[in-house]
PDB file of C-alpha atoms (C1' of nucleotides) in Angstrom:
ATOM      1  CA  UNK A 191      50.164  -0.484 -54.113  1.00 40.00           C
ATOM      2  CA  UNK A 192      49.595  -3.928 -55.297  1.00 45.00           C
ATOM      3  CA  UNK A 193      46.851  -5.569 -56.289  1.00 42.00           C
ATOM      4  CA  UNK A 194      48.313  -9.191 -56.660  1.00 39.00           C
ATOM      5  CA  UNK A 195      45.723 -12.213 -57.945  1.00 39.00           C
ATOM      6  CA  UNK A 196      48.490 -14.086 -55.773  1.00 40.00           C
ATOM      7  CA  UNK A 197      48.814 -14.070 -52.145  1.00 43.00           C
ATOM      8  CA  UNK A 198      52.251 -12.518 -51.970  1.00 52.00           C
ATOM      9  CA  UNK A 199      51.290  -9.174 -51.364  1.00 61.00           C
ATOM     10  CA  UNK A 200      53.111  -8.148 -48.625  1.00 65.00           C
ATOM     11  CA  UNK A 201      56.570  -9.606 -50.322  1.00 70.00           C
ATOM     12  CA  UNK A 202      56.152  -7.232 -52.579  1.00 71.00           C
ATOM     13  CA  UNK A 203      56.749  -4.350 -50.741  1.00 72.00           C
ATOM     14  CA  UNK A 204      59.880  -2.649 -50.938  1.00 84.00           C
ATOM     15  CA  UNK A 205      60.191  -3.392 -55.069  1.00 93.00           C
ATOM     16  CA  UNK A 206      58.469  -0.526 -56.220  1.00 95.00           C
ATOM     17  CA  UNK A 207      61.053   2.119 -56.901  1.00 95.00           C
ATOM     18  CA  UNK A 208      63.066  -0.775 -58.695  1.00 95.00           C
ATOM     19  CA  UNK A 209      60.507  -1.466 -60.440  1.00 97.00           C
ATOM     20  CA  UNK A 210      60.277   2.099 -61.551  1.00 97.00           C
ATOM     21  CA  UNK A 211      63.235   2.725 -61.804  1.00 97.00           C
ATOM     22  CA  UNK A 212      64.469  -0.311 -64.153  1.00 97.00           C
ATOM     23  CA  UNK A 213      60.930   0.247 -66.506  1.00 98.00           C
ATOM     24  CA  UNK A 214      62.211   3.433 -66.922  1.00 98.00           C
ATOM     25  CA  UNK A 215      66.041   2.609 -67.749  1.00 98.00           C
ATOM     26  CA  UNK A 216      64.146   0.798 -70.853  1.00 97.00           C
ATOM     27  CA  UNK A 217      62.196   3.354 -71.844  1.00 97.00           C
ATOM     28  CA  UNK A 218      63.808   6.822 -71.783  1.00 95.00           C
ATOM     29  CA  UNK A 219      59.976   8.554 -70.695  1.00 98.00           C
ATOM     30  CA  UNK A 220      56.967   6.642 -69.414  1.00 98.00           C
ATOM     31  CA  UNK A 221      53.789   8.657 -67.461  1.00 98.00           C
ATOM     32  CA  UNK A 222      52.217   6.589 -64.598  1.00 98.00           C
ATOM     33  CA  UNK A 223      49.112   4.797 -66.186  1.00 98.00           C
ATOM     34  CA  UNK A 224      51.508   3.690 -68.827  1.00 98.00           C
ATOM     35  CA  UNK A 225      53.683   1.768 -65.676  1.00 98.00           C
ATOM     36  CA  UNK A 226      51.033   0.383 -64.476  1.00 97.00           C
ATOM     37  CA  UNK A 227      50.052  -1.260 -67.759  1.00 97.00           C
ATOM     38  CA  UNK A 228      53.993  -2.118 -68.651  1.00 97.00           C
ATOM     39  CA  UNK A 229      53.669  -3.727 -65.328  1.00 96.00           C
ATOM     40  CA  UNK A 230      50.214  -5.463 -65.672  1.00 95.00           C
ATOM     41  CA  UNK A 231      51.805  -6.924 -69.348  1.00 96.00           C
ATOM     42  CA  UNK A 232      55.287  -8.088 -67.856  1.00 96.00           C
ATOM     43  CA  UNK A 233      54.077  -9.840 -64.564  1.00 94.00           C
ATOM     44  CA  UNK A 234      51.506 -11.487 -66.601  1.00 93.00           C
ATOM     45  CA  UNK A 235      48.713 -10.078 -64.853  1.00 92.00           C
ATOM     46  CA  UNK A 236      49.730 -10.857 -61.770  1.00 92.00           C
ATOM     47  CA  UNK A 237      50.895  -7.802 -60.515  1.00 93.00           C
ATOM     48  CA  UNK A 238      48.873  -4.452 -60.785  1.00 91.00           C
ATOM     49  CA  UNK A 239      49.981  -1.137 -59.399  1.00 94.00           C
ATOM     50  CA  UNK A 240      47.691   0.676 -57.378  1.00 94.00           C
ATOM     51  CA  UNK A 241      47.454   4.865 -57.541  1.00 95.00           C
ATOM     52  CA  UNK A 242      47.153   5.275 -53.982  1.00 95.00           C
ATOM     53  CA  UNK A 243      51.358   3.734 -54.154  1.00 94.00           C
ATOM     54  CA  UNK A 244      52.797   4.589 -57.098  1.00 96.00           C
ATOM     55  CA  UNK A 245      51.842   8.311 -57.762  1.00 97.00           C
ATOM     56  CA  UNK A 246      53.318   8.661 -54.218  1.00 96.00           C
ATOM     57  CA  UNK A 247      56.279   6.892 -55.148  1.00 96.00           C
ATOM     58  CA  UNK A 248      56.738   8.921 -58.449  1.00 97.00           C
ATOM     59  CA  UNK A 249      57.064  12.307 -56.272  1.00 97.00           C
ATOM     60  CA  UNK A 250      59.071  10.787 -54.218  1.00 96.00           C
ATOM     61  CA  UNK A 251      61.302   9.808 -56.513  1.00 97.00           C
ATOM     62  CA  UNK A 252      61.296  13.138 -57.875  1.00 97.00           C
ATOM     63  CA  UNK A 253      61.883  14.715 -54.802  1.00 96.00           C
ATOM     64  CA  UNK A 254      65.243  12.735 -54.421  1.00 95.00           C
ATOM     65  CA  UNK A 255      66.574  13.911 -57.506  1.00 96.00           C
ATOM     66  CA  UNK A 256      65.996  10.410 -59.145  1.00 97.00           C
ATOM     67  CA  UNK A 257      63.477  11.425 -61.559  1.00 98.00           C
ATOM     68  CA  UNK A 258      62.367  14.452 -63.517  1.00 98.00           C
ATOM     69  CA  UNK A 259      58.776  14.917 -65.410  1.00 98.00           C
ATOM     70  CA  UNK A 260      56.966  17.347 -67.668  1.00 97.00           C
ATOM     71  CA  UNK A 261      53.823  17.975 -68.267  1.00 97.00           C
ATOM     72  CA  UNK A 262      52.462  16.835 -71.808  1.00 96.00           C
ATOM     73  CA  UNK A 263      48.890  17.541 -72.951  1.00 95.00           C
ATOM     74  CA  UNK A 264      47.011  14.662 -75.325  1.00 92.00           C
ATOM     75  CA  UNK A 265      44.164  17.272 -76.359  1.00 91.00           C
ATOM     76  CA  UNK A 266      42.488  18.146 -73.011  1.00 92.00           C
ATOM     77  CA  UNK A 267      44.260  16.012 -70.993  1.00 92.00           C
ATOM     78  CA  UNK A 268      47.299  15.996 -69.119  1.00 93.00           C
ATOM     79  CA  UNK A 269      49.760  13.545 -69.410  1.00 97.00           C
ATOM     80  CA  UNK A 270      53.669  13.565 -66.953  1.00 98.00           C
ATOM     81  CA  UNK A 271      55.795  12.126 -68.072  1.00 98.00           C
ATOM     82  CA  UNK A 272      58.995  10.874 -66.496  1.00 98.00           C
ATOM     83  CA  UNK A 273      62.821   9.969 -67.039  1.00 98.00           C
ATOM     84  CA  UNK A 274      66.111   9.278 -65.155  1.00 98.00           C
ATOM     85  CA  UNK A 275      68.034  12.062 -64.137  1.00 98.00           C
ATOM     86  CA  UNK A 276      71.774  10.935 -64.162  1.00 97.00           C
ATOM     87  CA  UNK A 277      71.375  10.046 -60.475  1.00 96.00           C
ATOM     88  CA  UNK A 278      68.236   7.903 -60.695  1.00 97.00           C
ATOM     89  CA  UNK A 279      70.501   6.299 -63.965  1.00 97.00           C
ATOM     90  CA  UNK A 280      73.252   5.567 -61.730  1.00 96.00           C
ATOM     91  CA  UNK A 281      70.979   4.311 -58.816  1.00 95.00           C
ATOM     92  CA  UNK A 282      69.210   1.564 -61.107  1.00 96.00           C
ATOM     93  CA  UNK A 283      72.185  -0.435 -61.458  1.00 94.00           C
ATOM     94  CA  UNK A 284      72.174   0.068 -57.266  1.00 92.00           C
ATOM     95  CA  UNK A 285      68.842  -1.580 -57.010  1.00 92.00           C
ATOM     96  CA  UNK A 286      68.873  -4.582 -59.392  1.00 94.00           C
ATOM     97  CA  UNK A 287      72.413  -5.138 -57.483  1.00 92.00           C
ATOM     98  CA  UNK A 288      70.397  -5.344 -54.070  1.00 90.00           C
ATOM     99  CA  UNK A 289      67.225  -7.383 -55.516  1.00 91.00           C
ATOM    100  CA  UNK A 290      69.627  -9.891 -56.694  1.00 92.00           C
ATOM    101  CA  UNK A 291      71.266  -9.968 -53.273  1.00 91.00           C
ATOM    102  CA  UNK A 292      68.212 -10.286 -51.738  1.00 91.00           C
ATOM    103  CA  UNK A 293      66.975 -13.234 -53.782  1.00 92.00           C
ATOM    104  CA  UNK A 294      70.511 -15.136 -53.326  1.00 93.00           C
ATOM    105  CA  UNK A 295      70.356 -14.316 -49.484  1.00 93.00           C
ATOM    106  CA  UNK A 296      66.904 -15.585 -48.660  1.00 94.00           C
ATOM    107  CA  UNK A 297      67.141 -18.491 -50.769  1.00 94.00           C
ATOM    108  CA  UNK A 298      70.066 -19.716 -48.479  1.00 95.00           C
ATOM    109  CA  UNK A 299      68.365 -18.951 -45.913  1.00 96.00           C
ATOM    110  CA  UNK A 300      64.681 -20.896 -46.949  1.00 96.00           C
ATOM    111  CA  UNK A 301      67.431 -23.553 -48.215  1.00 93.00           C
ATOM    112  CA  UNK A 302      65.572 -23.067 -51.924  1.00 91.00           C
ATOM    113  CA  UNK A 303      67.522 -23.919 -54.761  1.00 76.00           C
ATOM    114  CA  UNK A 304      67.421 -20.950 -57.407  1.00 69.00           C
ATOM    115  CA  UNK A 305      65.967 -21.770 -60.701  1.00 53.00           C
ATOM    116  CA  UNK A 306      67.212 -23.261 -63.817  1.00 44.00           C
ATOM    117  CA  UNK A 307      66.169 -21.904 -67.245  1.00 38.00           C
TER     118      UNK A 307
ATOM    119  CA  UNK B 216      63.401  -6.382 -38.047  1.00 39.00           C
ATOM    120  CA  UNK B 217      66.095  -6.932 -39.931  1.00 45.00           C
ATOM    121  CA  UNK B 218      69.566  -5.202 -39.692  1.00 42.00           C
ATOM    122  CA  UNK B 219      71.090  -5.832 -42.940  1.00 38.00           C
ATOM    123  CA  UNK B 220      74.251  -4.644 -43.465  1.00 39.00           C
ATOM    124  CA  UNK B 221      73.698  -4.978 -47.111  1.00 39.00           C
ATOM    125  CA  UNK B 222      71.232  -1.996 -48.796  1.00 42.00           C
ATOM    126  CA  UNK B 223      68.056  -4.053 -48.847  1.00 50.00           C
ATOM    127  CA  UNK B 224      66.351  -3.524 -45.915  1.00 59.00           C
ATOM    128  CA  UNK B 225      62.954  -2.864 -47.535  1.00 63.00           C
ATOM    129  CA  UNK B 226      62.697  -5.734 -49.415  1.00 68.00           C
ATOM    130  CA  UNK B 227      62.724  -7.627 -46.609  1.00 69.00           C
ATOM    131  CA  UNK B 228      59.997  -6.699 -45.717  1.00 71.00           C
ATOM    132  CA  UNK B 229      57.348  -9.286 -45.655  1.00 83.00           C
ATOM    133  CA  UNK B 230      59.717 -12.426 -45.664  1.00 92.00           C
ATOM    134  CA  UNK B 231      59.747 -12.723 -41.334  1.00 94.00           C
ATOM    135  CA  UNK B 232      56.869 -14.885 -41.239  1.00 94.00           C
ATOM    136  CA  UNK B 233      58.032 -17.180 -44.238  1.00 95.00           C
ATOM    137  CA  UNK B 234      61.662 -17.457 -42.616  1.00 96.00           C
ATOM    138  CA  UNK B 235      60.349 -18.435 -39.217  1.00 97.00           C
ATOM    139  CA  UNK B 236      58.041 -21.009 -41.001  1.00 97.00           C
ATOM    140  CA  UNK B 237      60.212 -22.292 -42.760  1.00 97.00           C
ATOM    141  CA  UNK B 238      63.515 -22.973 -40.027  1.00 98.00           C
ATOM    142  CA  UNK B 239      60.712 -24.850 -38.098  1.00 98.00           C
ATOM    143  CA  UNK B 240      59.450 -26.816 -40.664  1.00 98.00           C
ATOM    144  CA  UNK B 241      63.112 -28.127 -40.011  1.00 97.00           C
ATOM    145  CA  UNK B 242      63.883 -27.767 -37.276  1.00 97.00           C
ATOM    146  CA  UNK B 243      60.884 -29.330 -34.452  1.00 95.00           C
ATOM    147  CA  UNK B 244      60.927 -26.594 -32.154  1.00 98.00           C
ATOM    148  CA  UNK B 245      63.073 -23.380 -32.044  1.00 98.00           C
ATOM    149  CA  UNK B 246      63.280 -20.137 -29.202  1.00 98.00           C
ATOM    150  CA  UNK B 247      63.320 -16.376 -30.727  1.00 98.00           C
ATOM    151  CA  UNK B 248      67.351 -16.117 -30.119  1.00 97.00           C
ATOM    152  CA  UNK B 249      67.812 -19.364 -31.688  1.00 98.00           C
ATOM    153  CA  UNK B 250      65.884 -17.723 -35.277  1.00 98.00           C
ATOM    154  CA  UNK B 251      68.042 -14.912 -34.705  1.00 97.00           C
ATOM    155  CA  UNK B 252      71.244 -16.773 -34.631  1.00 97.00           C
ATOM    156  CA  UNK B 253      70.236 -19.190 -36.936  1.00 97.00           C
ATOM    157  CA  UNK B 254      69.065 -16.870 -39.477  1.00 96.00           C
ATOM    158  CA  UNK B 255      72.592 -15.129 -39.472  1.00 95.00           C
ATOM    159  CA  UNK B 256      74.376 -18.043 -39.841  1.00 96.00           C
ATOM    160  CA  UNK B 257      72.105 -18.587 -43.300  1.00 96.00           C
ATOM    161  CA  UNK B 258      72.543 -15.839 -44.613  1.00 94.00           C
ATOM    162  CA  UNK B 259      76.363 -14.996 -43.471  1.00 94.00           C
ATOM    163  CA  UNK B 260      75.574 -11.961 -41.428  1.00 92.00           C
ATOM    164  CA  UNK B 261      73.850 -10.841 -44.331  1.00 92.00           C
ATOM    165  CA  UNK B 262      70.283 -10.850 -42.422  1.00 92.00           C
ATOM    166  CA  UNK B 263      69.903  -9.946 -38.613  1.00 91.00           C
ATOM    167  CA  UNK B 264      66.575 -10.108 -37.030  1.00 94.00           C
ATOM    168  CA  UNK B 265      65.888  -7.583 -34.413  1.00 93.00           C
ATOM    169  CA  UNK B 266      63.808  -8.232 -31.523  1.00 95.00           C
ATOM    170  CA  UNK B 267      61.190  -5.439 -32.393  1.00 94.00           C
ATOM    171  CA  UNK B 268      60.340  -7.395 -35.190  1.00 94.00           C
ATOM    172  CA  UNK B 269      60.592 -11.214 -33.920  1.00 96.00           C
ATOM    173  CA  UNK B 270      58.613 -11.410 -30.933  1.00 97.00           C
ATOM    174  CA  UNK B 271      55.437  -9.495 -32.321  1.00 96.00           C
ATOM    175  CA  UNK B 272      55.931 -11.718 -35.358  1.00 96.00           C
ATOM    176  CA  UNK B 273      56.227 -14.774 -33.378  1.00 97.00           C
ATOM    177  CA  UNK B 274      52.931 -13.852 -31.014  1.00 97.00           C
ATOM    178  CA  UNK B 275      50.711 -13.170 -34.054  1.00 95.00           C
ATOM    179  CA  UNK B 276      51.593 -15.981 -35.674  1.00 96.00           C
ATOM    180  CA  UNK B 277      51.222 -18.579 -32.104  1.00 96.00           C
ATOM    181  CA  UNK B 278      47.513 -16.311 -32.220  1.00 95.00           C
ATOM    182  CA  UNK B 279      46.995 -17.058 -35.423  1.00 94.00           C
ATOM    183  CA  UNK B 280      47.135 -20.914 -34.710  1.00 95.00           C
ATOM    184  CA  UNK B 281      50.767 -21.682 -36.678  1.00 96.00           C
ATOM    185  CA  UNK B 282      52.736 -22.012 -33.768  1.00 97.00           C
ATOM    186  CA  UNK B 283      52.340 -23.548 -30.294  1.00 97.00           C
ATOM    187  CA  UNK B 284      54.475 -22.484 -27.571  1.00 97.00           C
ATOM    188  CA  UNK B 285      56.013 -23.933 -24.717  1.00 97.00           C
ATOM    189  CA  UNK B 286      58.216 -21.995 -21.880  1.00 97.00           C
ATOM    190  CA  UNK B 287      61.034 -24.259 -20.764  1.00 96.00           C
ATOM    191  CA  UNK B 288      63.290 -23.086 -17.624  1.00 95.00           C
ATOM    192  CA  UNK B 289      67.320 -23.460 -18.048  1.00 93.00           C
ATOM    193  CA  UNK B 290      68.308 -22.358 -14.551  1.00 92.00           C
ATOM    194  CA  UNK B 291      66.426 -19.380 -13.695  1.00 93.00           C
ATOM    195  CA  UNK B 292      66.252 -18.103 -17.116  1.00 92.00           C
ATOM    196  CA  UNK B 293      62.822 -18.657 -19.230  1.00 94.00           C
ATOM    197  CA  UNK B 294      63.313 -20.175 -22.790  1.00 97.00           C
ATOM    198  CA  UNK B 295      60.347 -19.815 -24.906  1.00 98.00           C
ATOM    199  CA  UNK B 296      60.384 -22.672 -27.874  1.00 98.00           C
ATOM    200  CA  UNK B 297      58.500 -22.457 -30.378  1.00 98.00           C
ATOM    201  CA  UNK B 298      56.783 -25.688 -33.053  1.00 98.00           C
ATOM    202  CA  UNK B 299      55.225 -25.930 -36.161  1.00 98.00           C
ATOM    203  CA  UNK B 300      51.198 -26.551 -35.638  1.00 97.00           C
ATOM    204  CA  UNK B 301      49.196 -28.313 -38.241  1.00 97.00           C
ATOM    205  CA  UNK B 302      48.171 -25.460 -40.010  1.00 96.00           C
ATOM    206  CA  UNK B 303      51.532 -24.290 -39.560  1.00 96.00           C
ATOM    207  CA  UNK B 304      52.588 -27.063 -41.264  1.00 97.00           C
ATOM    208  CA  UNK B 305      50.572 -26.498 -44.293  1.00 95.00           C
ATOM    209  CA  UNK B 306      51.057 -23.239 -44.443  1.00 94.00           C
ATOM    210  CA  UNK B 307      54.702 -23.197 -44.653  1.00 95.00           C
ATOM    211  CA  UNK B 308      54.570 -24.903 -48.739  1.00 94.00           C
ATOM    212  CA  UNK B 309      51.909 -22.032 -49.581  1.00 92.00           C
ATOM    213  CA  UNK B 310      54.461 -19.957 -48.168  1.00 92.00           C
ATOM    214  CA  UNK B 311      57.549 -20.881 -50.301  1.00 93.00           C
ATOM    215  CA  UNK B 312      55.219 -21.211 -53.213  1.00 91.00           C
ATOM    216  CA  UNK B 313      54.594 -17.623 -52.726  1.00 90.00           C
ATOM    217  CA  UNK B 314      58.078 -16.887 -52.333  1.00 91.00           C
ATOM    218  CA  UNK B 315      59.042 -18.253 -55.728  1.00 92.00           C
ATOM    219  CA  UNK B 316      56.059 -16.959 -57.479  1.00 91.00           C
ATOM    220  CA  UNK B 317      57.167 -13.481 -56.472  1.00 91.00           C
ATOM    221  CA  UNK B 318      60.636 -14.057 -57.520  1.00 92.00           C
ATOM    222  CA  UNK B 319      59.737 -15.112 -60.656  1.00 93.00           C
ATOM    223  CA  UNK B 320      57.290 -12.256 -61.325  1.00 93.00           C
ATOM    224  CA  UNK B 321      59.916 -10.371 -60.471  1.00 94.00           C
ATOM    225  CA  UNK B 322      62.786 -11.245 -62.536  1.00 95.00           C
ATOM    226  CA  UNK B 323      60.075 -10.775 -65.469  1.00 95.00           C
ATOM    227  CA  UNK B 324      59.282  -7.431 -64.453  1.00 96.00           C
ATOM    228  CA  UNK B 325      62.784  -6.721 -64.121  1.00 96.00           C
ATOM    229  CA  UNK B 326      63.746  -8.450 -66.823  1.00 93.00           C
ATOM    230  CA  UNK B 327      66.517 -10.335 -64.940  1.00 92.00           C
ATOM    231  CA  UNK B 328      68.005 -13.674 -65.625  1.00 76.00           C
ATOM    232  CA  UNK B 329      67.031 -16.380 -63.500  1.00 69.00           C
ATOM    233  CA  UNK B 330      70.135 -17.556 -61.424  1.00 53.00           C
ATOM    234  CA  UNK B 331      72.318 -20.401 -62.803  1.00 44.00           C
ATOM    235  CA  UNK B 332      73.986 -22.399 -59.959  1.00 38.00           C
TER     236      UNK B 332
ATOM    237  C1'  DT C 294      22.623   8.742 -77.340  1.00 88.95           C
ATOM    238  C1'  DT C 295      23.431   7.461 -73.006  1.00 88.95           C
ATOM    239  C1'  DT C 296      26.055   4.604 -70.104  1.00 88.95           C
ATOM    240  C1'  DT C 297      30.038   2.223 -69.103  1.00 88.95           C
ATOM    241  C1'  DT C 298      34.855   1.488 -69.442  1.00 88.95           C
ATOM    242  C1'  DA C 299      39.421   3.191 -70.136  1.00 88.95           C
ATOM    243  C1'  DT C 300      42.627   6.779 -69.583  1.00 88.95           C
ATOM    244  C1'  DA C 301      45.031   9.947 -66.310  1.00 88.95           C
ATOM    245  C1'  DC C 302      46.114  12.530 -62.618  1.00 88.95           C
ATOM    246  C1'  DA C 303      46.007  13.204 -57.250  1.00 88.95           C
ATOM    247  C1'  DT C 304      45.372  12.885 -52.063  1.00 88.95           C
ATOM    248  C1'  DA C 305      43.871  11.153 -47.472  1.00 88.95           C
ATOM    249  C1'  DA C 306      42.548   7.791 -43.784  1.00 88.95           C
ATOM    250  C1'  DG C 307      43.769   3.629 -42.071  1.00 88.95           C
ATOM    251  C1'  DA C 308      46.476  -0.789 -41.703  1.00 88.95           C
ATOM    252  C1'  DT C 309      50.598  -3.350 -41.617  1.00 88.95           C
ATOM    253  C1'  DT C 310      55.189  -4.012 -40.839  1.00 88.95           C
ATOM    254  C1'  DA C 311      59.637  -2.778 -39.459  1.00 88.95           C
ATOM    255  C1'  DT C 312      63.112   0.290 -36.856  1.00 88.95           C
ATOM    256  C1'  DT C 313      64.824   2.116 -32.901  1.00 88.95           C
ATOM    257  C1'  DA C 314      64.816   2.607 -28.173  1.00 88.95           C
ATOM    258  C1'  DT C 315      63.994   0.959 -23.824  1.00 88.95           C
ATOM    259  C1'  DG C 316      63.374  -2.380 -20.060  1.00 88.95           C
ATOM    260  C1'  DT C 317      64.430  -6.574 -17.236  1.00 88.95           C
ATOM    261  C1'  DA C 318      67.351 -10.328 -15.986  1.00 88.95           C
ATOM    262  C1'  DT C 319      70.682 -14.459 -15.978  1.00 88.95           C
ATOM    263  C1'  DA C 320      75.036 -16.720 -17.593  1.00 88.95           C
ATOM    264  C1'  DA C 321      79.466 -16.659 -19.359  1.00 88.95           C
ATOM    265  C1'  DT C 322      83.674 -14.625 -20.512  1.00 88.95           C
ATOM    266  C1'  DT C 323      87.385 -11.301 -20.148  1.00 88.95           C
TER     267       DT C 323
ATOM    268  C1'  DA D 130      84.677  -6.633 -11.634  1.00 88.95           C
ATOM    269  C1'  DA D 131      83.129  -5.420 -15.968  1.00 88.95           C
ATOM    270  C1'  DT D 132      81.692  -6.653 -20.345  1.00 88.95           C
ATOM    271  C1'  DT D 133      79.454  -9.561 -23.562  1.00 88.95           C
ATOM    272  C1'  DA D 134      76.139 -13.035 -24.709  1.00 88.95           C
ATOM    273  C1'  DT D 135      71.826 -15.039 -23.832  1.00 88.95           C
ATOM    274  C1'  DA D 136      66.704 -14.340 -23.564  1.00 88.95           C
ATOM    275  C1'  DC D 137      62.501 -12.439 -23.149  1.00 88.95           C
ATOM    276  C1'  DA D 138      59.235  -8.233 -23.966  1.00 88.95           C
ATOM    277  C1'  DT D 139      56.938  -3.731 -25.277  1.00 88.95           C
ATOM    278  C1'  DA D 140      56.306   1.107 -26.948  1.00 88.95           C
ATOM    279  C1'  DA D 141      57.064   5.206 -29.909  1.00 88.95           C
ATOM    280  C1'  DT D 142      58.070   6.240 -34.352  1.00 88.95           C
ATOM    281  C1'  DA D 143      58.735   5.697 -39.344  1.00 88.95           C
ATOM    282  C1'  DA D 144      57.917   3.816 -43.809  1.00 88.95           C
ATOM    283  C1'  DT D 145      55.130   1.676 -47.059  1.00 88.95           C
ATOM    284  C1'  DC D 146      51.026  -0.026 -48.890  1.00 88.95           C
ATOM    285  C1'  DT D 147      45.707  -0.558 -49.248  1.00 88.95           C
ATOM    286  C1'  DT D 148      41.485   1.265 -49.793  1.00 88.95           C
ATOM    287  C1'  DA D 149      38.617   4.923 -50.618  1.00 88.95           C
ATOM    288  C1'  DT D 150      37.666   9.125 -52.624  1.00 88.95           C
ATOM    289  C1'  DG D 151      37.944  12.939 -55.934  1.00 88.95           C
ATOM    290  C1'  DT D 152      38.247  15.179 -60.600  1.00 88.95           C
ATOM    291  C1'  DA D 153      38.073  14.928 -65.526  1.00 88.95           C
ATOM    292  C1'  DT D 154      38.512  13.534 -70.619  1.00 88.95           C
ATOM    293  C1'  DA D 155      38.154   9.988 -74.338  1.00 88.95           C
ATOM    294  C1'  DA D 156      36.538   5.920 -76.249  1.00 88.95           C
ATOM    295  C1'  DA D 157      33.576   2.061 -76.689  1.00 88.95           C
ATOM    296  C1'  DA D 158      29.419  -0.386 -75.941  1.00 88.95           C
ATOM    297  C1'  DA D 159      24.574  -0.744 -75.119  1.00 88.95           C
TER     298       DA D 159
END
DNA sequence: TTTTTATACATAAGATTATTATGTATAATT
DNA sequence: AATTATACATAATAATCTTATGTATAAAAA
């Protein structure tokens, strides 16, 4: 799911749906090429979503309710779009909530001292 | 691996090897119940290590040349203690580097706040 | 004008990592 | 005497991601 210039690739599992999730609590609709490129433009290159993850994630997603899409067409080609359903709204504040947690948490544990500005 | 009472169990994912790395890099030598316990005193129950997890994480990384073992005997029961190698040693500041690199990518992505003290 | 790159979706095989369950056994506490 | 804590280990299953593959249009470069 993540092609990362770093080494960290395996930390980053288990952020993708926030990822989602939040891009999309900023932007009302996005489709999928456009996330990885929002993505690509925030993490400074560094991180770069793969198909093969986040398509899968996007149904899933869907699946649970969190997200609905529609279909657009740009000429020939199709374009799906997505947005937060009230639940996936709801469930964004969730996940930041538990990333934050999870930051705090292993940085007492690795005895790291979190960043100053 | 981890039984977190908390709602982040999948971003966990990908810290084990970094944790154990890093409680021996202060540690000398630790045994897999010792991580376990230590690792929930860290993080205040927040983070429980399951065996599943630990002692598949521990024998890759003794195969992959980080760790040395040695099996010590208190009474009849087998204590298996665990050190830093040299490349263990080095590895462990990559490791944290990666660590903080992620979590700074992240709060970009995210758009979060780093974390005033 | 032809080729390459970018845009845009999707799925499938395989790898990695973690969960859950199970197994064995000793030591300490209730 | 029974339960809990200590202490190791592995195996089946699940979840998630990587890598590869597939299709197709639009734009840019050669």
């Amino acid at each position: 799911m993540y092609n990362c210039p770093m080494h960290s690739k395996q930390l980053l599992k288990g952020t993708l749906q926030t990822i989602i999730l939040k891009l999309l609590s900023e932007h009302k609709r996005m489709y999928g090429y456009e996330i990885t490129q929002q993505v690509k433009l925030l993490s400074e290159g560094k991180i770069s979503l793969t198909e093969g993850a986040l398509y899968p994630a996007l149904h899933k997603l869907e699946a649970e309710g969190l997200l609905i899409s529609e279909k657009v067409y740009i000429g020939k080609r199709v374009r799906k779009y997505y947005s937060l359903t009230q639940t996936g709204s709801n469930t964004v504040t969730t996940k930041l909530k538990e990333f934050s947690d999870f930051v705090s948490t292993m940085q007492a544990v690795l005895n790291l001292e979190p960043k100053l500005k």
